[in-house]
Coordinates of C-alpha atoms in Angstrom, one line a residue:
Chain S
M934 CA 0.0 0.0 0.0
S935 CA 1.5 3.4 -1.0
Q936 CA 1.9 6.1 1.6
S937 CA -0.7 8.4 0.0
K938 CA -3.2 5.6 -0.1
A939 CA -2.6 4.9 3.6
Q940 CA -3.0 8.6 4.4
S941 CA -6.2 9.1 2.6
D942 CA -7.6 6.1 4.5
L943 CA -7.4 8.2 7.6
L944 CA -10.2 10.3 6.1
P945 CA -13.0 7.6 5.6
S946 CA -15.9 10.1 6.0
W947 CA -14.6 12.2 3.1
N948 CA -15.7 11.2 -0.4
D949 CA -13.1 11.0 -3.1
G950 CA -13.0 14.3 -4.9
V951 CA -11.2 17.6 -5.4
A952 CA -11.5 18.6 -1.7
K953 CA -10.1 15.4 -0.2
K954 CA -7.4 15.3 -2.8
S955 CA -6.3 18.8 -2.1
I956 CA -5.9 18.1 1.6
V957 CA -3.9 14.9 1.1
E958 CA -1.7 16.5 -1.5
F959 CA -0.9 19.5 0.7
V960 CA -0.1 17.3 3.7
G961 CA 2.1 15.1 1.4
R962 CA 4.0 18.1 0.1
V963 CA 4.8 19.7 3.5
T964 CA 5.8 16.4 5.1
K965 CA 8.0 15.1 2.3
K966 CA 11.6 15.2 3.5
G967 CA 13.9 16.9 1.1
G968 CA 10.9 18.1 -1.0
R969 CA 10.7 21.7 -2.2
D970 CA 7.7 22.4 0.1
F971 CA 8.9 20.6 3.2
V972 CA 7.9 22.3 6.5
P973 CA 9.7 21.3 9.7
P974 CA 7.3 20.0 12.4
A975 CA 7.7 23.1 14.6
D976 CA 6.0 25.2 11.9
R977 CA 3.2 22.7 11.1
I978 CA 0.4 24.7 12.7
A979 CA -3.2 24.4 11.5
V980 CA -6.0 26.7 12.8
F981 CA -9.7 25.9 12.8
D982 CA -12.7 28.0 13.3
N983 CA -15.2 26.2 15.7
D984 CA -18.8 27.2 15.0
G985 CA -19.8 25.8 11.6
T986 CA -16.4 24.3 11.1
L987 CA -16.0 21.8 13.9
W988 CA -19.5 21.7 15.1
A989 CA -22.9 23.0 13.9
E990 CA -24.1 26.6 14.4
Q991 CA -27.8 26.5 13.4
P992 CA -30.4 27.6 14.3
F993 CA -27.9 29.9 16.0
Y994 CA -24.4 29.8 17.6
F995 CA -24.7 27.3 20.4
Q996 CA -23.0 29.7 22.8
G997 CA -25.7 32.2 21.9
L998 CA -28.4 29.6 22.8
F999 CA -26.5 29.0 26.1
V1000 CA -26.5 32.7 26.9
F1001 CA -30.2 33.0 26.1
D1002 CA -30.9 30.2 28.5
R1003 CA -28.8 32.0 31.1
V1004 CA -30.8 35.2 30.6
R1005 CA -34.0 33.3 31.0
A1006 CA -32.8 31.6 34.2
L1007 CA -31.6 34.9 35.7
A1008 CA -34.5 37.1 34.5
P1009 CA -36.5 36.8 37.8
Q1010 CA -33.6 38.5 39.6
H1011 CA -33.5 41.3 36.9
P1012 CA -37.0 42.7 36.4
E1013 CA -35.4 45.6 34.4
W1014 CA -34.4 43.2 31.6
K1015 CA -38.0 43.0 30.5
D1016 CA -37.7 46.5 29.1
T1017 CA -34.0 46.6 28.2
Q1018 CA -32.4 45.4 24.9
P1019 CA -30.9 43.0 24.1
F1020 CA -32.4 41.2 27.1
K1021 CA -35.9 42.0 26.1
A1022 CA -35.4 40.3 22.8
V1023 CA -34.2 37.1 24.5
L1024 CA -37.2 37.0 26.8
E1025 CA -39.5 37.6 23.9
N1026 CA -37.7 35.1 21.6
D1027 CA -37.2 38.0 19.2
M1028 CA -34.4 36.5 17.0
K1029 CA -34.5 39.3 14.5
T1030 CA -33.4 41.9 17.0
L1031 CA -30.8 39.5 18.5
V1032 CA -29.3 39.0 15.1
A1033 CA -29.3 42.7 14.4
V1034 CA -27.2 43.3 17.6
G1035 CA -24.7 40.8 16.4
L1036 CA -21.6 39.5 18.2
H1037 CA -21.3 42.6 20.3
G1038 CA -24.8 42.2 21.6
L1039 CA -24.0 38.6 22.5
V1040 CA -21.0 39.6 24.3
E1041 CA -23.0 42.1 26.3
L1042 CA -25.5 39.4 27.3
M1043 CA -22.7 37.2 28.2
M1044 CA -21.0 39.8 30.4
A1045 CA -24.3 40.6 32.1
T1046 CA -25.1 36.9 32.9
H1047 CA -21.6 36.0 34.1
A1048 CA -20.3 39.1 35.8
G1049 CA -18.8 38.3 39.1
M1050 CA -18.5 34.6 38.5
T1051 CA -15.2 32.9 39.1
T1052 CA -13.7 31.0 36.1
E1053 CA -14.5 27.7 37.9
E1054 CA -18.1 28.6 38.5
F1055 CA -18.4 29.6 34.8
E1056 CA -16.9 26.3 33.7
R1057 CA -19.4 24.4 35.8
T1058 CA -22.3 26.3 34.5
V1059 CA -21.3 25.6 30.9
K1060 CA -20.7 21.9 31.6
D1061 CA -24.1 21.6 33.3
W1062 CA -25.8 23.2 30.3
L1063 CA -23.9 21.0 27.8
A1064 CA -24.9 17.9 29.8
T1065 CA -28.6 18.8 29.8
A1066 CA -29.6 21.1 26.9
Q1067 CA -30.8 19.6 23.6
H1068 CA -30.5 20.7 20.0
P1069 CA -34.0 21.7 18.7
K1070 CA -33.7 19.9 15.4
F1071 CA -31.6 16.8 16.3
K1072 CA -32.9 16.3 19.9
R1073 CA -29.5 15.5 21.1
P1074 CA -26.9 17.2 23.2
Y1075 CA -25.0 19.9 21.4
T1076 CA -21.8 18.1 21.9
D1077 CA -23.1 15.3 19.5
L1078 CA -23.1 17.8 16.7
V1079 CA -19.4 17.7 15.8
Y1080 CA -18.5 16.9 12.2
Q1081 CA -17.1 13.5 11.8
P1082 CA -15.0 14.4 8.7
M1083 CA -13.4 17.2 10.7
L1084 CA -12.5 15.0 13.6
E1085 CA -10.8 12.7 11.1
L1086 CA -9.0 15.7 9.6
L1087 CA -7.8 16.9 13.0
A1088 CA -6.4 13.4 13.7
Y1089 CA -4.9 13.1 10.3
L1090 CA -3.0 16.4 10.7
R1091 CA -1.8 15.4 14.1
V1092 CA -0.5 12.1 12.8
N1093 CA 1.5 14.2 10.4
D1094 CA 3.0 16.2 13.3
F1095 CA 0.7 19.2 12.9
R1096 CA -0.4 21.1 16.0
T1097 CA -4.1 22.0 15.8
F1098 CA -5.6 25.1 17.2
I1099 CA -9.1 26.5 17.5
V1100 CA -9.5 30.1 16.6
S1101 CA -13.1 30.9 17.5
G1102 CA -15.3 34.0 17.5
G1103 CA -16.9 32.3 20.5
G1104 CA -15.7 32.7 24.1
I1105 CA -12.4 31.2 24.9
E1106 CA -13.5 29.9 28.3
F1107 CA -16.7 28.5 26.8
V1108 CA -14.9 26.5 24.0
R1109 CA -12.2 25.3 26.5
T1110 CA -14.8 23.4 28.5
F1111 CA -15.3 20.9 25.7
S1112 CA -12.3 21.2 23.3
E1113 CA -10.2 18.5 24.8
R1114 CA -13.0 16.0 25.2
L1115 CA -14.6 16.6 21.7
Y1116 CA -11.6 17.4 19.6
G1117 CA -8.5 16.4 21.5
I1118 CA -7.5 20.1 21.5
L1119 CA -6.0 21.2 24.8
P1120 CA -7.2 24.4 26.5
E1121 CA -3.9 26.1 25.6
Q1122 CA -4.6 25.5 21.9
V1123 CA -7.9 27.4 22.0
I1124 CA -8.1 31.0 21.0
G1125 CA -11.3 32.9 21.3
S1126 CA -13.1 36.1 22.4
S1127 CA -12.6 37.0 26.0
I1128 CA -13.7 39.2 28.8
V1129 CA -11.3 40.6 31.5
T1130 CA -10.6 38.4 34.5
K1131 CA -9.2 39.6 37.9
F1132 CA -7.2 37.8 40.5
E1133 CA -8.6 38.1 44.0
V1134 CA -9.1 36.5 47.3
R1135 CA -12.7 35.3 47.9
E1136 CA -13.7 33.6 51.2
G1137 CA -10.1 33.0 51.9
R1138 CA -9.5 31.3 48.5
L1139 CA -7.6 32.7 45.5
V1140 CA -9.9 32.9 42.5
L1141 CA -10.1 34.5 39.1
V1142 CA -13.2 36.5 38.7
R1143 CA -14.8 37.3 35.4
E1144 CA -15.5 41.0 35.0
P1145 CA -18.2 42.6 32.9
K1146 CA -15.5 44.1 30.6
L1147 CA -14.6 43.1 27.1
D1148 CA -11.1 42.0 26.5
F1149 CA -10.9 40.9 22.9
I1150 CA -13.2 40.0 20.0
D1151 CA -11.6 37.1 18.1
D1152 CA -13.5 37.5 14.8
H1153 CA -12.7 38.9 11.3
E1154 CA -9.6 41.1 11.6
G1155 CA -9.4 39.9 15.2
K1156 CA -8.5 36.3 14.1
P1157 CA -5.0 37.1 12.7
V1158 CA -4.4 39.3 15.7
G1159 CA -5.4 36.5 18.1
I1160 CA -3.3 34.0 16.2
N1161 CA -0.3 36.3 16.5
K1162 CA -0.9 36.9 20.2
F1163 CA -1.5 33.3 21.2
I1164 CA 0.6 31.3 18.7
G1165 CA 3.2 33.9 17.8
R1166 CA 3.9 32.2 14.4
R1167 CA 1.9 32.2 11.2
P1168 CA 0.1 28.9 10.7
I1169 CA 0.4 27.1 7.3
A1170 CA -3.2 25.9 7.1
A1171 CA -6.5 27.4 8.0
F1172 CA -10.0 26.0 8.0
G1173 CA -13.2 28.0 8.3
N1174 CA -16.8 28.3 7.0
S1175 CA -17.9 31.9 7.2
D1176 CA -16.8 35.4 6.3
G1177 CA -15.7 35.8 10.0
D1178 CA -12.9 33.5 9.0
F1179 CA -11.9 35.4 5.9
Q1180 CA -9.0 37.4 7.3
M1181 CA -7.7 34.3 9.1
L1182 CA -7.5 32.4 5.7
E1183 CA -6.1 35.5 4.0
W1184 CA -3.4 35.9 6.6
V1185 CA -2.4 32.3 6.7
T1186 CA -2.4 31.8 2.9
A1187 CA -0.4 35.0 2.3
G1188 CA 2.6 33.5 4.0
T1189 CA 5.6 32.2 1.9
G1190 CA 5.9 28.5 1.1
A1191 CA 3.1 25.9 0.9
R1192 CA -0.1 27.2 2.4
F1193 CA -3.6 25.8 2.6
G1194 CA -7.0 27.4 3.0
L1195 CA -10.3 25.6 3.2
I1196 CA -13.9 26.8 3.5
I1197 CA -16.8 24.5 4.3
H1198 CA -20.0 25.4 2.4
H1199 CA -23.1 24.3 4.3
D1200 CA -25.2 23.1 1.4
D1201 CA -26.8 20.1 2.9
G1202 CA -30.3 20.9 4.2
E1203 CA -31.2 17.3 4.5
R1204 CA -28.4 16.0 6.8
E1205 CA -27.6 19.3 8.4
F1206 CA -28.6 22.9 7.3
A1207 CA -28.3 24.7 4.0
Y1208 CA -27.2 28.4 4.3
D1209 CA -24.6 30.9 3.1
R1210 CA -25.0 34.4 1.8
A1211 CA -28.0 35.4 3.8
S1212 CA -27.5 33.5 7.0
T1213 CA -27.8 35.1 10.4
A1214 CA -25.2 32.8 11.8
G1215 CA -22.1 31.8 9.8
K1216 CA -22.8 34.1 6.9
L1217 CA -20.6 33.1 3.9
D1218 CA -20.7 35.6 1.0
R1219 CA -17.3 37.1 0.2
G1220 CA -15.6 33.8 0.9
L1221 CA -17.8 32.0 -1.6
D1222 CA -16.9 34.4 -4.3
E1223 CA -13.2 34.6 -3.6
A1224 CA -12.2 31.1 -2.6
P1225 CA -11.7 29.9 -6.2
K1226 CA -9.4 32.8 -7.3
R1227 CA -7.4 32.6 -4.0
G1228 CA -6.9 28.9 -4.4
W1229 CA -8.8 28.0 -1.3
T1230 CA -10.5 24.6 -1.2
L1231 CA -14.3 24.9 -1.1
V1232 CA -16.0 21.9 0.6
S1233 CA -19.5 21.0 -0.3
M1234 CA -20.9 19.3 2.7
K1235 CA -23.4 17.5 0.5
K1236 CA -20.9 16.1 -2.0
D1237 CA -17.7 15.9 -0.1
W1238 CA -18.8 14.4 3.1
K1239 CA -19.9 10.7 3.2
R1240 CA -21.1 11.3 6.7
V1241 CA -21.8 14.5 8.7
F1242 CA -22.2 13.4 12.3
A1243 CA -20.9 10.3 14.1
F1244 CA -24.5 9.3 15.1
E1245 CA -25.8 9.0 11.6
Chain L
M1054 CA 20.5 1.8 38.2
S1055 CA 17.3 2.8 39.9
Q1056 CA 14.8 5.1 38.2
S1057 CA 15.3 8.0 40.7
K1058 CA 19.1 7.8 40.2
A1059 CA 18.7 7.9 36.4
Q1060 CA 16.4 10.9 36.8
S1061 CA 18.7 12.9 39.0
D1062 CA 21.5 12.3 36.5
L1063 CA 19.5 14.5 34.1
L1064 CA 20.4 17.4 36.4
P1065 CA 24.2 17.3 36.4
S1066 CA 24.6 21.1 37.2
W1067 CA 22.6 20.8 40.4
N1068 CA 24.5 19.9 43.6
D1069 CA 23.0 17.2 45.7
G1070 CA 21.0 18.9 48.4
V1071 CA 17.5 19.8 49.5
A1072 CA 16.6 21.8 46.4
K1073 CA 17.5 19.1 43.9
K1074 CA 16.0 16.4 46.1
S1075 CA 12.7 18.3 46.3
I1076 CA 12.5 18.6 42.4
V1077 CA 13.3 14.9 41.8
E1078 CA 10.9 13.8 44.5
F1079 CA 8.0 16.0 43.1
V1080 CA 8.5 14.7 39.6
G1081 CA 8.7 11.1 40.9
R1082 CA 5.4 11.5 42.8
V1083 CA 3.4 13.0 39.9
T1084 CA 4.6 10.6 37.3
K1085 CA 4.2 7.4 39.4
K1086 CA 1.4 5.4 37.8
G1087 CA -1.1 4.3 40.4
G1088 CA 0.5 6.6 43.0
R1089 CA -1.6 8.8 45.2
D1090 CA -0.2 12.0 43.6
F1091 CA -0.2 10.8 40.0
V1092 CA -1.0 13.6 37.5
P1093 CA -2.0 12.6 33.9
P1094 CA 0.4 14.1 31.2
A1095 CA -2.3 16.5 29.9
D1096 CA -2.2 18.3 33.3
R1097 CA 1.6 18.3 33.7
I1098 CA 2.2 22.0 33.1
A1099 CA 5.1 23.9 34.5
V1100 CA 5.5 27.7 34.3
F1101 CA 8.7 29.6 34.4
D1102 CA 9.5 33.2 34.9
N1103 CA 12.2 34.4 32.4
D1104 CA 14.3 37.3 33.8
G1105 CA 16.4 36.1 36.7
T1106 CA 14.9 32.6 36.4
L1107 CA 16.0 31.3 33.0
W1108 CA 18.5 34.0 32.1
A1109 CA 20.2 36.9 34.0
E1110 CA 18.6 40.2 34.7
Q1111 CA 21.4 42.4 36.0
P1112 CA 22.5 45.1 35.9
F1113 CA 19.0 45.6 34.6
Y1114 CA 16.3 43.6 32.6
F1115 CA 17.9 42.8 29.2
Q1116 CA 14.8 44.0 27.5
G1117 CA 15.2 47.3 29.3
L1118 CA 18.7 47.6 28.0
F1119 CA 17.5 46.8 24.5
V1120 CA 14.8 49.6 24.8
F1121 CA 17.4 52.0 26.1
D1122 CA 19.6 51.3 23.1
R1123 CA 16.6 51.9 20.8
V1124 CA 15.9 55.2 22.5
R1125 CA 19.5 56.2 21.9
A1126 CA 19.3 55.1 18.3
L1127 CA 16.1 57.0 17.6
A1128 CA 16.8 60.1 19.7
P1129 CA 18.1 62.2 16.7
Q1130 CA 14.6 62.0 15.2
H1131 CA 13.0 63.0 18.5
P1132 CA 14.6 66.2 19.8
E1133 CA 11.8 66.5 22.3
W1134 CA 13.0 63.4 24.2
K1135 CA 15.9 65.4 25.7
D1136 CA 13.4 67.2 27.9
T1137 CA 10.7 64.5 28.4
Q1138 CA 10.8 61.7 31.0
P1139 CA 11.4 58.8 30.9
F1140 CA 13.4 59.4 27.7
K1141 CA 15.5 62.1 29.3
A1142 CA 16.7 59.6 31.9
V1143 CA 17.7 57.1 29.3
L1144 CA 19.7 59.7 27.3
E1145 CA 21.4 60.8 30.6
N1146 CA 22.0 57.3 31.8
D1147 CA 20.0 58.2 34.9
M1148 CA 19.1 54.7 36.2
K1149 CA 17.7 56.1 39.4
T1150 CA 14.8 57.8 37.6
L1151 CA 14.4 54.8 35.3
V1152 CA 14.0 52.4 38.2
A1153 CA 11.5 54.8 39.8
V1154 CA 9.2 54.7 36.8
G1155 CA 9.2 50.9 36.9
L1156 CA 7.7 48.5 34.5
H1157 CA 5.1 51.0 33.3
G1158 CA 7.8 53.4 32.4
L1159 CA 9.6 50.7 30.4
V1160 CA 6.4 49.9 28.6
E1161 CA 6.0 53.5 27.7
L1162 CA 9.6 53.6 26.3
M1163 CA 8.9 50.5 24.4
M1164 CA 5.7 51.7 22.9
A1165 CA 7.3 54.9 21.8
T1166 CA 10.3 53.2 20.2
H1167 CA 8.2 50.6 18.4
A1168 CA 5.0 52.3 17.5
G1169 CA 4.0 51.7 13.9
M1170 CA 6.5 48.8 13.4
T1171 CA 5.1 45.6 12.0
T1172 CA 5.6 42.4 14.1
E1173 CA 8.2 41.2 11.6
E1174 CA 10.2 44.5 11.7
F1175 CA 10.2 44.3 15.5
E1176 CA 11.4 40.7 15.5
R1177 CA 14.2 41.6 13.2
T1178 CA 15.2 44.6 15.4
V1179 CA 15.4 42.4 18.4
K1180 CA 17.3 39.6 16.7
D1181 CA 19.8 42.2 15.3
W1182 CA 20.3 43.6 18.8
L1183 CA 20.8 40.1 20.4
A1184 CA 23.3 39.3 17.7
T1185 CA 25.5 42.3 18.4
A1186 CA 25.0 43.7 21.9
Q1187 CA 27.2 42.6 24.7
H1188 CA 26.6 42.1 28.4
P1189 CA 28.6 44.8 30.3
K1190 CA 30.0 42.4 32.9
F1191 CA 30.5 39.2 31.0
K1192 CA 31.4 40.7 27.6
R1193 CA 29.3 38.1 25.8
P1194 CA 26.0 38.2 24.0
Y1195 CA 23.0 38.3 26.3
T1196 CA 21.9 35.0 24.9
D1197 CA 24.9 33.3 26.6
L1198 CA 23.5 34.3 30.0
V1199 CA 21.0 31.5 30.3
Y1200 CA 21.3 29.3 33.4
Q1201 CA 22.6 25.8 32.7
P1202 CA 20.8 24.2 35.6
M1203 CA 17.5 25.6 34.4
L1204 CA 18.1 24.3 30.9
E1205 CA 18.6 20.9 32.4
L1206 CA 15.5 21.3 34.6
L1207 CA 13.4 22.2 31.5
A1208 CA 14.6 19.2 29.6
Y1209 CA 14.1 16.9 32.7
L1210 CA 10.5 18.0 33.0
R1211 CA 9.8 17.5 29.3
V1212 CA 11.3 14.0 29.5
N1213 CA 8.7 13.4 32.1
D1214 CA 5.9 14.6 29.8
F1215 CA 5.6 18.1 31.3
R1216 CA 4.8 21.0 29.0
T1217 CA 6.9 24.0 29.9
F1218 CA 5.7 27.6 29.5
I1219 CA 7.4 30.9 30.1
V1220 CA 5.3 33.5 32.0
S1221 CA 7.3 36.7 31.8
G1222 CA 6.8 40.3 32.9
G1223 CA 8.8 41.0 29.7
G1224 CA 7.3 41.6 26.3
I1225 CA 5.8 38.5 24.7
E1226 CA 7.1 39.3 21.3
F1227 CA 10.5 40.0 22.7
V1228 CA 10.8 36.7 24.5
R1229 CA 9.5 34.8 21.5
T1230 CA 12.4 35.8 19.3
F1231 CA 14.7 33.6 21.3
S1232 CA 12.6 31.2 23.4
E1233 CA 12.7 28.3 21.0
R1234 CA 16.4 28.6 20.2
L1235 CA 17.6 29.1 23.8
Y1236 CA 15.1 27.0 25.8
G1237 CA 13.3 24.8 23.3
I1238 CA 10.1 26.7 24.3
L1239 CA 7.8 27.3 21.3
P1240 CA 6.3 30.8 20.7
E1241 CA 2.9 29.5 21.7
Q1242 CA 4.3 28.5 25.1
V1243 CA 5.4 32.1 25.8
I1244 CA 3.2 34.4 27.8
G1245 CA 4.2 37.9 28.5
S1246 CA 3.3 41.6 28.6
S1247 CA 1.9 42.9 25.3
I1248 CA 0.9 45.9 23.4
V1249 CA -2.1 46.0 21.0
T1250 CA -1.5 44.9 17.4
K1251 CA -3.7 45.8 14.4
F1252 CA -4.2 43.9 11.1
E1253 CA -3.8 46.1 8.1
V1254 CA -2.7 46.2 4.5
R1255 CA 0.6 48.0 4.0
E1256 CA 2.2 48.5 0.5
G1257 CA -0.2 45.7 -0.7
R1258 CA 0.9 43.3 1.9
L1259 CA -1.0 42.1 5.0
V1260 CA 0.8 43.0 8.1
L1261 CA 0.3 43.2 11.9
V1262 CA 1.2 46.6 13.2
R1263 CA 2.3 47.3 16.7
E1264 CA 0.3 50.1 18.2
P1265 CA 1.4 52.5 21.0
K1266 CA -1.3 51.1 23.2
L1267 CA -0.9 48.8 26.2
D1268 CA -2.7 45.5 26.0
F1269 CA -1.6 43.5 29.1
I1270 CA 1.0 43.6 31.9
D1271 CA 2.0 40.1 32.8
D1272 CA 3.4 40.7 36.3
H1273 CA 2.4 40.2 39.9
E1274 CA -1.4 39.6 39.8
G1275 CA -1.2 39.6 36.0
K1276 CA 0.7 36.3 36.0
P1277 CA -2.2 34.1 37.2
V1278 CA -4.5 36.1 34.8
G1279 CA -2.1 35.5 31.9
I1280 CA -1.8 31.8 32.7
N1281 CA -5.6 31.5 32.8
K1282 CA -5.9 33.4 29.5
F1283 CA -3.2 31.5 27.6
I1284 CA -3.1 28.1 29.2
G1285 CA -6.6 27.8 30.5
R1286 CA -5.6 25.3 33.1
R1287 CA -3.8 25.6 36.4
P1288 CA -0.2 24.5 36.2
I1289 CA 1.2 22.1 38.8
A1290 CA 4.6 23.6 39.1
A1291 CA 5.9 27.2 39.1
F1292 CA 9.5 28.6 39.0
G1293 CA 10.4 32.2 39.7
N1294 CA 12.9 34.4 41.4
S1295 CA 11.3 37.7 42.4
D1296 CA 8.2 39.1 44.1
G1297 CA 6.8 39.6 40.6
D1298 CA 6.4 35.9 40.6
F1299 CA 4.7 35.7 44.0
Q1300 CA 1.1 35.5 42.8
M1301 CA 2.0 33.0 40.2
L1302 CA 3.5 30.6 42.8
E1303 CA 0.6 31.4 45.1
W1304 CA -2.0 30.5 42.4
V1305 CA -0.2 27.4 41.3
T1306 CA 0.5 25.9 44.7
A1307 CA -3.0 26.7 46.0
G1308 CA -4.4 24.1 43.6
T1309 CA -5.4 20.6 44.8
G1310 CA -3.1 17.6 44.5
A1311 CA 0.7 17.7 44.3
R1312 CA 2.1 21.1 43.6
F1313 CA 5.5 22.6 43.4
G1314 CA 6.9 26.1 43.9
L1315 CA 10.5 27.1 43.6
I1316 CA 12.3 30.5 44.0
I1317 CA 15.8 31.1 42.9
H1318 CA 17.8 33.3 45.3
H1319 CA 20.6 35.2 43.6
D1320 CA 23.3 35.0 46.3
D1321 CA 26.3 34.4 44.1
G1322 CA 28.1 37.7 43.5
E1323 CA 31.1 35.9 42.3
R1324 CA 29.7 33.7 39.5
E1325 CA 26.7 36.0 38.8
F1326 CA 25.2 38.7 41.0
A1327 CA 24.1 38.9 44.6
Y1328 CA 20.8 40.7 45.2
D1329 CA 17.4 40.3 46.7
R1330 CA 15.4 42.7 49.0
A1331 CA 16.7 46.0 47.7
S1332 CA 17.3 45.2 44.1
T1333 CA 16.0 47.5 41.3
A1334 CA 15.5 44.5 39.0
G1335 CA 14.2 41.2 40.4
K1336 CA 13.5 42.4 43.9
L1337 CA 12.9 39.4 46.2
D1338 CA 11.6 40.3 49.6
R1339 CA 8.2 38.8 50.4
G1340 CA 9.1 35.6 48.7
L1341 CA 12.2 35.2 50.8
D1342 CA 10.2 35.5 54.0
E1343 CA 7.2 33.3 52.9
A1344 CA 8.9 30.5 50.9
P1345 CA 9.6 28.3 53.9
K1346 CA 6.2 28.5 55.5
R1347 CA 4.5 28.0 52.1
G1348 CA 6.6 24.9 51.4
W1349 CA 8.3 26.5 48.4
T1350 CA 11.8 25.4 47.5
L1351 CA 14.4 28.1 47.9
V1352 CA 17.4 27.7 45.6
S1353 CA 20.7 29.2 46.6
M1354 CA 22.5 29.8 43.4
K1355 CA 25.8 29.7 45.3
K1356 CA 25.2 26.3 47.1
D1357 CA 22.8 24.5 44.8
W1358 CA 24.3 25.2 41.4
K1359 CA 27.5 23.4 40.4
R1360 CA 27.6 25.6 37.3
V1361 CA 25.7 28.8 36.5
F1362 CA 26.4 29.4 32.8
A1363 CA 27.3 26.9 30.0
F1364 CA 30.4 28.9 29.2
E1365 CA 32.0 28.5 32.6

């Protein structure tokens, strides 16, 4: 069995086609000792968006749904929320307004619902929610909605001495609660949006307290900035699905030497969801137009993935 | 040869004594399968201060000396610096004033001398300086002044499946220029103070530009905050030398299970420098008093280190 055959066997949920071929060829090129495009292991860094790239993001970002549940749970203690946006919209299930306020509105909700919590309390709250909440369409825990082909891709890259990072617009401490368990990605390999935390003594114990103050938005132009801050080196491969990932792919593929960019197109309304240019979550417009001319691989979920979820 | 003998042999520059013994015993306990204090590899995280812990910091923090050199080099273009502090102090070699302005003053100098540079230009400037500048006492490149016993300790921990991180009060992008080469610590394993960077297009190229705006001070209470932000998990071992590391050691050793804290006491004026409570760089006062009662290992450079530098 040839090496390339063995390698493509590590991606059983990918149909044979241009997308799978481009992945296997890229990995083959950068790992071939003495080859023109060889990249030493220390530089084999691959970055992945999370929402819509590693797990689903419809009907809305799961962290958004988590925060909405928190608003509902805490509303009795905050009667003023009934008349204050964006809280009002959550309590009235007014998705149109929520979408209009965008990521900054979500961050505001998040800060309000978690202000004053320690990092440990926050982690417990997220884990409790993940253990109990169900996805409205699939009637399963959100953590079941990870993409099987992407799990195989992560493992395939790691077998080839890549280090895999998540670069998410979502909250860094939210994603870290499940990244190791779901993806085998350690907390230190998760980059995301963040609020400020403060070191203090509480009831005689040292704790880190989450403050209602924005620290960093890891989306659009923020993604290359976050990558530079946390990784300090330009990755050679980037995987995303929305225009929020555009600058990350742009930054990664503008480097010298072999580079790889990939965008997942959610075009499978039957097995998952079909959405792109007009979506409220994971809008993909510019990326769809520019992927071909920039040499980025465009994945059709419908055609390229044999299987979407492990439970299928 | 017993396992513990083999392990202590990995620390040839450490004299036999309480300090070396405490290190080897701790590593033995957390790596012993089935033992009461066993820690799985994913949680074996060790954090190291840089200045005064991995390399020297006298007569002043090396990054400070670098910044002073930059101020001198750029002064002709900034006639106003002659009359503005803290620039004036640099140009007049007035260390007393420079020490009084502290870390925040250093950061101000740093921002002024590097504002508008891309991250790549900054990296080149630092590398050029490291390649040419000489330490005033040792007449050698600053990069020669790394502590041989600490290099052995880093390697020893990694052999035992620890992941080693730097948590420095110094600039994250400064330390990253040499961390892999000097210590085998990848850029993503370096945490430090930072200024804000911005993603932009310059002369048709995508670049990250360093802005004259403070992002984060990774010192004192900032160290646990930085650890939480970058690593997202509490380390089990912390190594420092000054009161700037106090909260880091406090945070790390307050966790449950086996924990290890170590402070290096610079008491060797002959081979290196002797300083502690009254030092302008790397002041060690509270740590010296509290190390014994907190169970932290206190290393006497003079007694515990067979060799300080590799060039000896």
